Amino acid sequence: MTTVTQMKCACESCLCIVSIEDAIQKDNKSYCSEACADGHQTTKGCGHTGCGC
């Protein structure tokens, strides 16, 4: 059986792949940044190069 260690950020418009171990967890979802985790209510973009969320 394979164990998943990385996944796409749960933010729909984000392109980032995040390590589940290092991800910001909110509502049982994994996010790459606080901005994505809070639904971009206060910050536009996630701050990662090449991502346009």
C-alpha positions as a printed NumPy array, in Angstrom:
array([[  0.   ,   0.   ,   0.   ],
       [  1.289,   3.472,  -0.882],
       [  1.216,   6.319,   1.62 ],
       [  0.394,   9.784,   0.308],
       [  2.904,  12.37 ,   1.563],
       [  2.124,  15.299,  -0.753],
       [ -1.01 ,  16.753,  -2.27 ],
       [ -2.298,  19.823,  -4.084],
       [ -3.132,  22.766,  -1.855],
       [ -6.863,  22.712,  -1.031],
       [ -7.268,  26.274,  -2.374],
       [ -9.039,  25.812,  -5.729],
       [ -7.04 ,  28.425,  -7.636],
       [ -3.666,  27.473,  -6.112],
       [ -1.163,  25.405,  -8.084],
       [  1.091,  24.455,  -5.161],
       [  1.898,  20.93 ,  -4.064],
       [  2.282,  20.75 ,  -0.31 ],
       [  3.805,  18.175,   2.027],
       [  1.005,  16.907,   4.227],
       [  3.408,  16.979,   7.18 ],
       [  4.251,  20.681,   6.654],
       [  0.843,  21.878,   5.455],
       [ -1.418,  24.254,   7.318],
       [ -4.424,  22.181,   8.337],
       [ -7.876,  23.778,   8.43 ],
       [-11.231,  21.989,   8.318],
       [ -9.416,  18.698,   7.553],
       [ -7.823,  20.192,   4.418],
       [ -4.155,  20.893,   3.665],
       [ -3.033,  24.353,   2.546],
       [  0.352,  25.716,   1.452],
       [ -0.002,  29.044,   3.264],
       [ -2.072,  30.983,   5.789],
       [ -3.432,  33.083,   2.888],
       [ -4.9  ,  30.014,   1.201],
       [ -6.16 ,  28.602,   4.504],
       [ -8.111,  31.79 ,   5.263],
       [ -9.641,  31.869,   1.774],
       [ -7.583,  34.935,   0.754],
       [ -9.734,  37.171,   2.932],
       [ -6.766,  39.342,   3.918],
       [ -3.982,  38.369,   1.502],
       [ -4.002,  37.959,  -2.273],
       [ -1.874,  35.098,  -3.568],
       [  0.045,  32.524,  -1.565],
       [  3.499,  34.051,  -2.001],
       [  4.978,  31.12 ,  -3.906],
       [  6.753,  31.862,  -7.185],
       [  4.761,  30.905, -10.272],
       [  1.433,  30.52 ,  -8.511],
       [ -1.355,  32.883,  -9.492],
       [ -3.95 ,  32.198,  -6.806]])
